[in-house]
Short mmCIF file of C-alpha atoms in Angstrom, two decimals:
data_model
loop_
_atom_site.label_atom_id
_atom_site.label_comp_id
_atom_site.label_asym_id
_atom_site.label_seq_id
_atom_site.Cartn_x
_atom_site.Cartn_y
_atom_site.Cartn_z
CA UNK S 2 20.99 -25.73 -10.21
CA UNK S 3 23.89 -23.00 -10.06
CA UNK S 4 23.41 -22.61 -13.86
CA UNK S 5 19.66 -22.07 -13.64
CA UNK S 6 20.35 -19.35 -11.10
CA UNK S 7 22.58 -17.81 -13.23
CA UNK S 8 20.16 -17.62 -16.22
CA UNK S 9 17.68 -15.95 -13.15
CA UNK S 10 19.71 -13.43 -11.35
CA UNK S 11 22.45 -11.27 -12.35
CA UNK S 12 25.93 -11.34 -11.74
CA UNK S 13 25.47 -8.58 -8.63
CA UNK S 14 22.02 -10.23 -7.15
CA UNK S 15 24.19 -13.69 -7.08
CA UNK S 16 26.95 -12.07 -5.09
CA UNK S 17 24.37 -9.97 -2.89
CA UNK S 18 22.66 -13.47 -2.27
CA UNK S 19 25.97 -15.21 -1.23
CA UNK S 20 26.65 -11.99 0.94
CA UNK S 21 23.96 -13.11 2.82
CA UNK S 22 24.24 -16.86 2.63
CA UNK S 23 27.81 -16.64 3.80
CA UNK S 24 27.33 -14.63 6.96
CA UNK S 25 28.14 -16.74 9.40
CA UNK S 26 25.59 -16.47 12.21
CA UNK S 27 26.09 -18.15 15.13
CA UNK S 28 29.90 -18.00 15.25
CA UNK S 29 31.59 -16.03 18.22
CA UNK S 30 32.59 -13.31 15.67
CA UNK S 31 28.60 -12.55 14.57
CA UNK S 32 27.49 -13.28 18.63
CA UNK S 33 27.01 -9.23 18.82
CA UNK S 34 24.09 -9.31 16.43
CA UNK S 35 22.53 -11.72 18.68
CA UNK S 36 23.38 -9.89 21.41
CA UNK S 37 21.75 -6.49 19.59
CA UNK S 38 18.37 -8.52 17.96
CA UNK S 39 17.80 -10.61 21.72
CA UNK S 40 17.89 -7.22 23.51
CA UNK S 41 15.83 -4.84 21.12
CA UNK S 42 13.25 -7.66 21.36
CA UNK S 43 13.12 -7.53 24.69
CA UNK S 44 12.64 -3.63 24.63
CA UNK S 45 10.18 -3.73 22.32
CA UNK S 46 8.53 -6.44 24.06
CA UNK S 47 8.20 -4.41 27.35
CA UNK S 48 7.68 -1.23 25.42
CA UNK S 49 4.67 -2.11 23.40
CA UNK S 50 3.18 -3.97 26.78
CA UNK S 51 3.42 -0.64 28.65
CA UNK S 52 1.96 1.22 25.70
CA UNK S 53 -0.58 -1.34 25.88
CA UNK S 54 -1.47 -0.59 29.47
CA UNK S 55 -1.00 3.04 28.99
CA UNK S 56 -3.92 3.00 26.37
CA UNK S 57 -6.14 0.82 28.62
CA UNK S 58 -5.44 2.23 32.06
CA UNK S 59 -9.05 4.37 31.91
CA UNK S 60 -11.04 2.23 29.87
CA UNK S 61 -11.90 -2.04 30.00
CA UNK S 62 -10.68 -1.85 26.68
CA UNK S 63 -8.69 -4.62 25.51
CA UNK S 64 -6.32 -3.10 22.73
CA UNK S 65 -3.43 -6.02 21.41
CA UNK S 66 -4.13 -5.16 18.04
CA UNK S 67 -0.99 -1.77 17.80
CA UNK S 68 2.34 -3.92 16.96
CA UNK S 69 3.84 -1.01 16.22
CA UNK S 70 5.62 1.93 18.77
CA UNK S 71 5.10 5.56 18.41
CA UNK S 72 7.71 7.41 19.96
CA UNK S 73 5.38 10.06 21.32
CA UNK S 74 3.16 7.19 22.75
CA UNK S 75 6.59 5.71 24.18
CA UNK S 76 7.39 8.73 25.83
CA UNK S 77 3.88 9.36 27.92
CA UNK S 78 3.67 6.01 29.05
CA UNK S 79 6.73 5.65 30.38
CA UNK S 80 6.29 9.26 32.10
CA UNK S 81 2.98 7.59 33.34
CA UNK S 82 3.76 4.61 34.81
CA UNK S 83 7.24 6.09 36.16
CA UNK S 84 9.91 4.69 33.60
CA UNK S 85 13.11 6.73 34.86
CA UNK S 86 14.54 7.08 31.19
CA UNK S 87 15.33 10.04 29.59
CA UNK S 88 13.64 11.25 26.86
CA UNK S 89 17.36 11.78 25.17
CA UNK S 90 17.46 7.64 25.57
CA UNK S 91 14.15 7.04 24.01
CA UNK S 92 15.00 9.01 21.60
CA UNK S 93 18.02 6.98 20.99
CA UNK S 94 16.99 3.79 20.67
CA UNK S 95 13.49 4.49 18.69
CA UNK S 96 13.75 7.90 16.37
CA UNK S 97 13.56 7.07 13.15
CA UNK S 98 14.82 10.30 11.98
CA UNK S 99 18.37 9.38 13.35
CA UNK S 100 19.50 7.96 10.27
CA UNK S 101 23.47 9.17 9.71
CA UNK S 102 25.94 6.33 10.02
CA UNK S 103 27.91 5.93 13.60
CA UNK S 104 24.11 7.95 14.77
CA UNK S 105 21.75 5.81 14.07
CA UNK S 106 18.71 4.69 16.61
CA UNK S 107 18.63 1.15 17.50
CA UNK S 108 15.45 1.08 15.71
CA UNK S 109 17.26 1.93 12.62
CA UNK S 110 20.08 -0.34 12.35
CA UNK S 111 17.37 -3.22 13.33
CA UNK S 112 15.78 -2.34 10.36
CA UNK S 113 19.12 -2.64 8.06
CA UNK S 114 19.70 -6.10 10.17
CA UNK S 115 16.60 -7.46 10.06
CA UNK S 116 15.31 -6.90 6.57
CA UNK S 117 18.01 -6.57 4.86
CA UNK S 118 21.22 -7.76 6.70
CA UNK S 119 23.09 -5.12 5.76
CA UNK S 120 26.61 -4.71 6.49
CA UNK S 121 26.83 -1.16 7.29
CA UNK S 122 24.50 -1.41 9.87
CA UNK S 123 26.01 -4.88 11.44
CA UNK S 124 29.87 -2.75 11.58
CA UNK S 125 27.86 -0.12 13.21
CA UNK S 126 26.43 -2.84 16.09
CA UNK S 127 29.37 -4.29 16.28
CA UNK S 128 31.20 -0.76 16.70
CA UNK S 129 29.24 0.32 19.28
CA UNK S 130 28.20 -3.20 21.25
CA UNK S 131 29.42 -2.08 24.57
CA UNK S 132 27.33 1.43 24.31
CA UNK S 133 24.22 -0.24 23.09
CA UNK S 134 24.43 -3.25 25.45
CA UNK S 135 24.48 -0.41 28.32
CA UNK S 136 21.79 1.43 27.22
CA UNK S 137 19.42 -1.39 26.79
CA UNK S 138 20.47 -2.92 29.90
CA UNK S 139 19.12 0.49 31.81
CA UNK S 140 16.14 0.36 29.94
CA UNK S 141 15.75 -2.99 31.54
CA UNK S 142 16.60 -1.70 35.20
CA UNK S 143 14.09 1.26 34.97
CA UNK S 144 11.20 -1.04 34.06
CA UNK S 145 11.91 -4.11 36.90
CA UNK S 146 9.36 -3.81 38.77
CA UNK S 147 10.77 -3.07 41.99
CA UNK S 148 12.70 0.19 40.27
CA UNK S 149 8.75 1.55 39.19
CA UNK S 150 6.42 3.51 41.43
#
């Protein structure tokens, strides 16, 4: 099998392949991508919800088909419905213009994680865990529902 694989994919696609293969999820050492993934999840989760209401809040309308989040969209409804979250924090976690290295948004380095796991992106989760963690988990206190008006 190795040999055929060989004749299929290059010297460099083999070791990108392995790079991947050999990451090794689940271990204490890798438990702040879980950590990162679980938690953007969850924002997205309760973002795209209160988007959801946002749009529907006038209108018997029964919108689930958006699976995407506009930022702009992001930042109304939370106004709306009386998300205390700055704008600066929004910005944050979902521009997608933020795209230097050590300033990326969380939606960014998801991105590199999810579809591609790529390193860069997992030092820069694991670099800034604690400041990410925090942010997320305020995200999470401004939309229980006893912190909304």
């Amino acid at each position: 099998m190795t040999s055929i694989l060989h004749q299929l994919f290059s010297n460099a696609q083999m070791k990108e392949l392995a790079r991947i293969l050999n990451l090794k999820l689940g271990s204490t050492e890798t438990a702040f991508i879980s950590d990162f993934v679980l938690a953007y999840i969850r924002f997205e989760a309760l973002a795209l919800k209160i988007c959801h209401f946002y749009r529907c809040r006038e209108k018997a309308i029964n919108d689930k088909t958006r699976t995407s989040l506009n930022i702009n969209e992001v930042k109304r409804a939370f106004s709306y419905f009386g998300v205390q979250i700055s704008e600066e924090t929004i910005n944050f976690i979902l521009d997608s213009k933020l795209v230097k290295r050590d300033e990326k948004s969380f939606r960014n380095l998801r991105n590199g994680i999810f579809h591609r796991l790529q390193k860069e992106d997992i030092n820069e989760v694991k670099r800034h865990h604690n400041k990410i963690m925090k942010t997320f988990e305020e995200f999470f206190a401004a939309v229980s529902v006893k912190n909304l008006h």
